Amino acid sequence: GKYKLLKVVAKGGMGRIYLAEQQPLGRHVALKMLLVSREQEEDPEFKRRFFNEAATLGRLKHPNTVTVFDYGHLDNKDSFYMVME
């Protein structure tokens, strides 16, 4: 509900990157969706590593790094996401 997916920009073995629109701001963002196996999704170590990496990236402030706006887990799917500029 927070993001409207507009088109697939890239896809690979672990997921897809979408051009998305952040609602209701209308801001265009890159939304990286990781598709994980059921075993990974239920593994607390996988979740901890994902959220730790996303939080660390979100704190980086440098002209040569991308800004992370948001990250999380979709409850109804085995998907983790990261939203970037």
CSV table of N, CA, C and O in Angstrom, one decimal, residues 2-57:
chain,number,residue,atom,x,y,z
A,2,LYS,N,2.1,1.2,0.5
A,2,LYS,CA,2.9,2.4,0.5
A,2,LYS,C,3.6,2.7,-0.8
A,2,LYS,O,4.0,3.8,-1.0
A,3,TYR,N,3.7,1.7,-1.7
A,3,TYR,CA,4.4,1.8,-2.9
A,3,TYR,C,3.6,1.3,-4.1
A,3,TYR,O,3.0,0.2,-4.0
A,4,LYS,N,3.5,2.0,-5.2
A,4,LYS,CA,2.9,1.5,-6.4
A,4,LYS,C,4.0,1.1,-7.3
A,4,LYS,O,4.8,1.9,-7.7
A,5,LEU,N,4.0,-0.2,-7.7
A,5,LEU,CA,5.0,-0.7,-8.6
A,5,LEU,C,4.7,-0.3,-10.0
A,5,LEU,O,3.6,-0.5,-10.5
A,6,LEU,N,5.7,0.4,-10.7
A,6,LEU,CA,5.4,0.9,-12.1
A,6,LEU,C,6.0,0.0,-13.2
A,6,LEU,O,5.3,-0.2,-14.2
A,7,LYS,N,7.2,-0.5,-13.0
A,7,LYS,CA,7.8,-1.4,-14.0
A,7,LYS,C,9.0,-2.1,-13.4
A,7,LYS,O,9.6,-1.6,-12.5
A,8,VAL,N,9.3,-3.3,-13.9
A,8,VAL,CA,10.5,-4.0,-13.6
A,8,VAL,C,11.7,-3.4,-14.2
A,8,VAL,O,11.7,-3.2,-15.4
A,9,VAL,N,12.7,-3.1,-13.5
A,9,VAL,CA,13.9,-2.5,-14.0
A,9,VAL,C,15.0,-3.5,-14.2
A,9,VAL,O,15.7,-3.5,-15.2
A,10,ALA,N,15.1,-4.5,-13.3
A,10,ALA,CA,16.0,-5.6,-13.4
A,10,ALA,C,15.5,-6.8,-12.6
A,10,ALA,O,14.7,-6.6,-11.7
A,11,LYS,N,16.0,-8.0,-13.0
A,11,LYS,CA,15.7,-9.2,-12.3
A,11,LYS,C,16.8,-10.1,-12.3
A,11,LYS,O,17.7,-10.1,-13.2
A,12,GLY,N,16.9,-10.9,-11.2
A,12,GLY,CA,18.0,-11.9,-11.1
A,12,GLY,C,17.6,-13.0,-10.2
A,12,GLY,O,16.4,-13.2,-10.0
A,13,GLY,N,18.5,-13.8,-9.8
A,13,GLY,CA,18.2,-15.0,-9.1
A,13,GLY,C,17.6,-14.8,-7.7
A,13,GLY,O,16.9,-15.7,-7.2
A,14,MET,N,17.9,-13.7,-7.1
A,14,MET,CA,17.3,-13.5,-5.7
A,14,MET,C,16.2,-12.5,-5.7
A,14,MET,O,15.6,-12.3,-4.6
A,15,GLY,N,15.8,-12.0,-6.8
A,15,GLY,CA,14.6,-11.1,-6.8
A,15,GLY,C,14.6,-10.1,-7.9
A,15,GLY,O,15.1,-10.4,-9.0
A,16,ARG,N,13.9,-9.0,-7.7
A,16,ARG,CA,13.7,-8.0,-8.8
A,16,ARG,C,13.8,-6.6,-8.2
A,16,ARG,O,13.6,-6.4,-7.0
A,17,ILE,N,14.1,-5.7,-9.1
A,17,ILE,CA,14.2,-4.2,-8.8
A,17,ILE,C,13.1,-3.6,-9.6
A,17,ILE,O,13.1,-3.7,-10.8
A,18,TYR,N,12.3,-2.8,-9.0
A,18,TYR,CA,11.2,-2.1,-9.6
A,18,TYR,C,11.4,-0.6,-9.6
A,18,TYR,O,11.9,-0.1,-8.6
A,19,LEU,N,10.9,0.1,-10.6
A,19,LEU,CA,10.6,1.5,-10.5
A,19,LEU,C,9.3,1.6,-9.8
A,19,LEU,O,8.3,1.0,-10.2
A,20,ALA,N,9.2,2.3,-8.7
A,20,ALA,CA,8.0,2.4,-7.9
A,20,ALA,C,7.7,3.9,-7.6
A,20,ALA,O,8.6,4.7,-7.7
A,21,GLU,N,6.5,4.1,-7.2
A,21,GLU,CA,6.1,5.5,-6.7
A,21,GLU,C,5.7,5.4,-5.2
A,21,GLU,O,4.8,4.5,-4.9
A,22,GLN,N,6.3,6.2,-4.4
A,22,GLN,CA,6.0,6.2,-3.0
A,22,GLN,C,4.7,7.0,-2.8
A,22,GLN,O,4.6,8.1,-3.2
A,23,GLN,N,3.7,6.3,-2.2
A,23,GLN,CA,2.4,6.9,-2.0
A,23,GLN,C,2.4,7.5,-0.6
A,23,GLN,O,2.9,7.0,0.3
A,24,PRO,N,1.8,8.6,-0.4
A,24,PRO,CA,1.1,9.5,-1.3
A,24,PRO,C,2.0,10.6,-1.8
A,24,PRO,O,1.6,11.6,-2.4
A,25,LEU,N,3.3,10.5,-1.6
A,25,LEU,CA,4.3,11.6,-1.9
A,25,LEU,C,4.5,11.7,-3.4
A,25,LEU,O,4.9,12.8,-3.9
A,26,GLY,N,4.2,10.7,-4.2
A,26,GLY,CA,4.5,10.7,-5.6
A,26,GLY,C,5.9,10.7,-6.0
A,26,GLY,O,6.3,11.0,-7.1
A,27,ARG,N,6.8,10.3,-5.0
A,27,ARG,CA,8.2,10.3,-5.3
A,27,ARG,C,8.6,8.9,-5.9
A,27,ARG,O,8.2,7.9,-5.5
A,28,HIS,N,9.4,9.0,-7.0
A,28,HIS,CA,9.9,7.8,-7.7
A,28,HIS,C,11.0,7.2,-6.9
A,28,HIS,O,11.9,8.0,-6.5
A,29,VAL,N,11.0,5.9,-6.7
A,29,VAL,CA,12.0,5.2,-5.9
A,29,VAL,C,12.4,3.9,-6.6
A,29,VAL,O,11.6,3.4,-7.5
A,30,ALA,N,13.5,3.3,-6.2
A,30,ALA,CA,13.9,2.0,-6.7
A,30,ALA,C,13.5,1.0,-5.5
A,30,ALA,O,13.9,1.3,-4.4
A,31,LEU,N,12.7,0.0,-5.8
A,31,LEU,CA,12.2,-0.9,-4.8
A,31,LEU,C,12.8,-2.3,-5.1
A,31,LEU,O,12.5,-2.9,-6.1
A,32,LYS,N,13.7,-2.8,-4.2
A,32,LYS,CA,14.4,-4.0,-4.4
A,32,LYS,C,13.6,-5.1,-3.6
A,32,LYS,O,13.5,-5.0,-2.4
A,33,MET,N,13.1,-6.1,-4.3
A,33,MET,CA,12.3,-7.1,-3.7
A,33,MET,C,13.1,-8.4,-3.7
A,33,MET,O,13.5,-8.9,-4.8
A,34,LEU,N,13.5,-8.9,-2.5
A,34,LEU,CA,14.2,-10.2,-2.4
A,34,LEU,C,13.2,-11.3,-2.2
A,34,LEU,O,12.3,-11.2,-1.4
A,35,LEU,N,13.3,-12.3,-3.1
A,35,LEU,CA,12.4,-13.5,-2.9
A,35,LEU,C,13.2,-14.6,-2.3
A,35,LEU,O,14.3,-15.0,-2.8
A,36,VAL,N,12.8,-15.1,-1.2
A,36,VAL,CA,13.6,-16.0,-0.4
A,36,VAL,C,12.8,-17.3,-0.2
A,36,VAL,O,11.6,-17.4,-0.4
A,37,SER,N,13.5,-18.4,0.1
A,37,SER,CA,12.9,-19.7,0.3
A,37,SER,C,12.2,-19.7,1.6
A,37,SER,O,12.5,-18.9,2.5
A,38,ARG,N,11.3,-20.6,1.8
A,38,ARG,CA,10.6,-20.8,3.1
A,38,ARG,C,11.6,-21.0,4.2
A,38,ARG,O,11.4,-20.4,5.3
A,39,GLU,N,12.7,-21.7,4.0
A,39,GLU,CA,13.7,-22.0,5.0
A,39,GLU,C,14.3,-20.7,5.4
A,39,GLU,O,14.6,-20.4,6.6
A,40,GLN,N,14.7,-19.9,4.4
A,40,GLN,CA,15.4,-18.6,4.7
A,40,GLN,C,14.4,-17.7,5.5
A,40,GLN,O,14.8,-17.0,6.4
A,41,GLU,N,13.1,-17.6,5.0
A,41,GLU,CA,12.1,-16.7,5.6
A,41,GLU,C,11.9,-17.1,7.1
A,41,GLU,O,11.7,-16.2,7.9
A,42,GLU,N,12.0,-18.3,7.4
A,42,GLU,CA,11.8,-18.8,8.8
A,42,GLU,C,13.1,-18.8,9.7
A,42,GLU,O,13.0,-19.0,10.9
A,43,ASP,N,14.2,-18.5,9.0
A,43,ASP,CA,15.5,-18.5,9.7
A,43,ASP,C,15.7,-17.1,10.4
A,43,ASP,O,15.8,-16.1,9.7
A,44,PRO,N,15.7,-17.1,11.7
A,44,PRO,CA,15.9,-15.8,12.4
A,44,PRO,C,17.2,-15.1,12.1
A,44,PRO,O,17.4,-13.9,12.1
A,45,GLU,N,18.3,-15.9,11.8
A,45,GLU,CA,19.6,-15.4,11.4
A,45,GLU,C,19.5,-14.7,10.1
A,45,GLU,O,20.1,-13.6,9.9
A,46,PHE,N,18.8,-15.2,9.1
A,46,PHE,CA,18.6,-14.5,7.8
A,46,PHE,C,17.9,-13.2,8.0
A,46,PHE,O,18.3,-12.2,7.5
A,47,LYS,N,16.8,-13.2,8.8
A,47,LYS,CA,16.1,-11.9,9.1
A,47,LYS,C,17.0,-10.9,9.8
A,47,LYS,O,17.0,-9.7,9.4
A,48,ARG,N,17.7,-11.4,10.8
A,48,ARG,CA,18.6,-10.5,11.5
A,48,ARG,C,19.6,-9.8,10.6
A,48,ARG,O,19.9,-8.6,10.6
A,49,ARG,N,20.3,-10.7,9.7
A,49,ARG,CA,21.3,-10.1,8.8
A,49,ARG,C,20.6,-9.1,7.8
A,49,ARG,O,21.2,-8.1,7.5
A,50,PHE,N,19.5,-9.5,7.2
A,50,PHE,CA,18.8,-8.6,6.3
A,50,PHE,C,18.5,-7.2,7.0
A,50,PHE,O,18.9,-6.2,6.4
A,51,PHE,N,17.9,-7.2,8.1
A,51,PHE,CA,17.5,-6.0,8.8
A,51,PHE,C,18.7,-5.2,9.2
A,51,PHE,O,18.7,-4.0,9.2
A,52,ASN,N,19.8,-5.9,9.7
A,52,ASN,CA,21.0,-5.2,10.1
A,52,ASN,C,21.7,-4.6,8.9
A,52,ASN,O,22.1,-3.4,9.0
A,53,GLU,N,21.7,-5.3,7.7
A,53,GLU,CA,22.3,-4.7,6.5
A,53,GLU,C,21.5,-3.5,6.1
A,53,GLU,O,22.0,-2.4,5.7
A,54,ALA,N,20.2,-3.6,6.0
A,54,ALA,CA,19.3,-2.5,5.6
A,54,ALA,C,19.5,-1.3,6.5
A,54,ALA,O,19.5,-0.1,6.0
A,55,ALA,N,19.5,-1.5,7.8
A,55,ALA,CA,19.6,-0.4,8.8
A,55,ALA,C,21.0,0.3,8.6
A,55,ALA,O,21.1,1.5,8.7
A,56,THR,N,22.0,-0.5,8.4
A,56,THR,CA,23.4,0.0,8.2
A,56,THR,C,23.4,0.9,6.9
A,56,THR,O,23.9,2.0,6.9
A,57,LEU,N,22.9,0.3,5.8
A,57,LEU,CA,22.8,1.1,4.6
A,57,LEU,C,22.0,2.4,4.8
A,57,LEU,O,22.4,3.4,4.2
